[in-house]
C-alpha positions as CSV (number, residue, x, y, z in Angstrom):
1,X,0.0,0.0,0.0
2,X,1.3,2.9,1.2
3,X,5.3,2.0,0.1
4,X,4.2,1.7,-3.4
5,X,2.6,5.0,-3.4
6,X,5.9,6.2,-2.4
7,X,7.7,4.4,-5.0
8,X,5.3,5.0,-8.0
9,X,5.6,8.9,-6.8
10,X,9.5,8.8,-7.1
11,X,9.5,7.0,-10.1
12,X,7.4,10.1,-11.4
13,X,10.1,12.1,-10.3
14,X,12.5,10.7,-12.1
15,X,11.1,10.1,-15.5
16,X,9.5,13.7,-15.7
17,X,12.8,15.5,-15.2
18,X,15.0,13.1,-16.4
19,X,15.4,15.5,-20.1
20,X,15.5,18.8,-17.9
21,X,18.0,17.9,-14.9
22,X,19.6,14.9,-15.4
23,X,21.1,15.0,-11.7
24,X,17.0,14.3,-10.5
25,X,17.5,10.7,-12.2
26,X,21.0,10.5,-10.3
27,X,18.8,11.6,-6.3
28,X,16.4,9.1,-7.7
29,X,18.7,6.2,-8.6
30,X,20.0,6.7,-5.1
31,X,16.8,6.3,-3.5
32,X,15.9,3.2,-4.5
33,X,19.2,1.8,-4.0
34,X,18.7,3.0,-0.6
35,X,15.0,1.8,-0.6
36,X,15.6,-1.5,-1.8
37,X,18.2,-2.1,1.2
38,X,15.7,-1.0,4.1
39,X,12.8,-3.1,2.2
40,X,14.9,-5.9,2.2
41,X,15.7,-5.7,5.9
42,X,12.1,-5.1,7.1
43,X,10.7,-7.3,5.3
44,X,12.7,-10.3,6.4
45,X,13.2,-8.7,10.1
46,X,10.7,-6.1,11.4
47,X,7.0,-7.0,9.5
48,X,4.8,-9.4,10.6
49,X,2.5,-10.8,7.6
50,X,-0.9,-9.2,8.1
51,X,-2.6,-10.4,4.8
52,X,-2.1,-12.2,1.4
53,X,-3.2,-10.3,-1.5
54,X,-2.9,-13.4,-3.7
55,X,-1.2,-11.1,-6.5
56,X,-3.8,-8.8,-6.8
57,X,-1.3,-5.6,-6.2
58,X,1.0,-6.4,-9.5
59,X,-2.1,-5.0,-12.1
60,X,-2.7,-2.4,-10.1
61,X,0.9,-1.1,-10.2
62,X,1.4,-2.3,-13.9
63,X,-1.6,-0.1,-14.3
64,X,-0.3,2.7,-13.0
65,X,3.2,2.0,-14.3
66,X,2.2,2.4,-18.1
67,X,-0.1,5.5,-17.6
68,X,3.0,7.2,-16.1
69,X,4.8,6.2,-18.8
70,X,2.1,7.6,-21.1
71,X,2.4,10.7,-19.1
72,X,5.8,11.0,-19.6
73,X,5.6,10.9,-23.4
74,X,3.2,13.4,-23.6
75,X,5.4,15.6,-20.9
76,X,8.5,14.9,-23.2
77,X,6.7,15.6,-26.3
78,X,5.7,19.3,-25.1
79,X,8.9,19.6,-23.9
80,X,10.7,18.8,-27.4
81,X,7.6,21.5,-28.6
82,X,9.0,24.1,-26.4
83,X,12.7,23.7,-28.0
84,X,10.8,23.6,-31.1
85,X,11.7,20.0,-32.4
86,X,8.4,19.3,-34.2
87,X,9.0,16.5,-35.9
88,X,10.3,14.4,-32.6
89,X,7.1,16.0,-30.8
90,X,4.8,14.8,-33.4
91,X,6.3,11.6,-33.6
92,X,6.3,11.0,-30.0
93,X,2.8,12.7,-29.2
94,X,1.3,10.3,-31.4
95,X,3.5,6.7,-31.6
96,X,4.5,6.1,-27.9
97,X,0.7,6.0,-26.6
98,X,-0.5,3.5,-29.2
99,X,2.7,1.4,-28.9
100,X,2.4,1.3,-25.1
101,X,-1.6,0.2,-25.3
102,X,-0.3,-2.7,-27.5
103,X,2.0,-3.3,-25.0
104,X,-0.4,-2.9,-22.2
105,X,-3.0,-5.4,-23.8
106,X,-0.5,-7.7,-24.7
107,X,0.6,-8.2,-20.9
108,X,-2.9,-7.9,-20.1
109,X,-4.1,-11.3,-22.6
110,X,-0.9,-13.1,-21.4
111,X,-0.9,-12.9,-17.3
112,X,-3.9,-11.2,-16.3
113,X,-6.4,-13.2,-18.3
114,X,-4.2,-16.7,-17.8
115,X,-4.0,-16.1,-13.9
116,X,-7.4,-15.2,-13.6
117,X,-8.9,-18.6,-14.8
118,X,-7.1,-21.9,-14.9
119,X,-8.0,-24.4,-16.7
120,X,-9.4,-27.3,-15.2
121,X,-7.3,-29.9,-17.0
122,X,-3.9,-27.8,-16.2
123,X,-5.3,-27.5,-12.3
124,X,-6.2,-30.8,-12.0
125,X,-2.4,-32.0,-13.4
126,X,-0.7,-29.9,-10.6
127,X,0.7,-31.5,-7.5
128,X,-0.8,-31.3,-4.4
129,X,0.1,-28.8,-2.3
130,X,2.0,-29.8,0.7
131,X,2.1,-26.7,3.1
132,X,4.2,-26.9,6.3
133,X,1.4,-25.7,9.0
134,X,4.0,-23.9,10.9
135,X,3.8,-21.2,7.8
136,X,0.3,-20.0,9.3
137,X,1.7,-19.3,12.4
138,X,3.4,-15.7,12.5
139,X,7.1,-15.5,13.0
140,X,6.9,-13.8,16.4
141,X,4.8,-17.0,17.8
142,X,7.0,-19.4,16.6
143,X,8.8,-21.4,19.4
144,X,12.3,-20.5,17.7
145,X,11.4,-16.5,18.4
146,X,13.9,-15.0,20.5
147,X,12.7,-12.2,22.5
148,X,9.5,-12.0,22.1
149,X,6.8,-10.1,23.9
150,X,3.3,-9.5,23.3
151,X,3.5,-5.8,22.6
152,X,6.9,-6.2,19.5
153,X,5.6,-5.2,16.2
154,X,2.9,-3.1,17.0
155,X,4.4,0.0,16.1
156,X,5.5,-1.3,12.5
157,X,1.7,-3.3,11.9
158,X,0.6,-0.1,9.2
159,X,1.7,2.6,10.9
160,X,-0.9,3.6,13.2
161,X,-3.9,2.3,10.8
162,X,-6.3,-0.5,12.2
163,X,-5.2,-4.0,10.8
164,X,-8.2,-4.8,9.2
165,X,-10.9,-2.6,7.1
């Protein structure tokens, strides 16, 4: 939820100025670099798993990926009209929309689509799952927790917001 925001937002950032001030793009690289280590850490270390989305967040963000992408074409391609580059502007303006909606629907009829509804002859060939039940009990219950006290992980569970909606 509310880390993808953040991400999506800086990836904005980025892409928007990366014609105008190239050092943004150099801030933004940074960040994620950065990002990706303190991710990494809390997820394996300071979260508890609250829910499974079950995939559902990967569309969304796709979603939202492309029309920022989209946006940025048009932003460049106003840009490029303000250094009075017509032809590029043109070009731009009116190719990178269309070739990104083929892209988009493409992606779409190959995962989306597929992952949505399995076929019954391609579910009934898979194996049987064989889930450990010690992967439904929450990391800070297990009897290999070290330290562990009824009140950890409160202050990290959604910063502040109720658990469930």
């Amino acid at each position: 939820g509310r880390e993808a925001g953040t991400a999506l937002l800086m990836t904005l950032i980025g892409v928007s100025y990366v014609a105008t001030s190239p050092v943004t793009v150099a801030i933004v690289t940074f960040y994620f670099i950065g990002m990706y280590v303190v991710c990494r850490h809390h997820l394996l270390y300071v979260y508890a798993r609250n829910y499974e989305s079950g995939g559902e967040l990967f569309p969304v963000l796709f979603d939202r990926f492309v029309i920022m992408l989209v946006t940025l074409s048009y932003f460049m391609a106003f840009q490029l009209l303000t250094k009075q580059a017509w032809t590029q502007a043109v070009l731009l303006f009116l190719t990178t929309p269309f070739i990104l909606y083929k892209f988009h629907s493409i992606c779409t009829k190959r995962y989306r689509e597929v992952s949505s509804n399995v076929p019954l002859d391609i579910a009934w060939r898979q194996p049987v799952a064989d889930v450990p039940p010690q992967m439904y009990i929450p990391s800070e219950l297990r009897s290999q927790s070290v330290g562990w006290h009824p009140e950890q992980g409160k202050t990290w569970s959604g910063y502040g917001m109720p658990r469930f909606l």
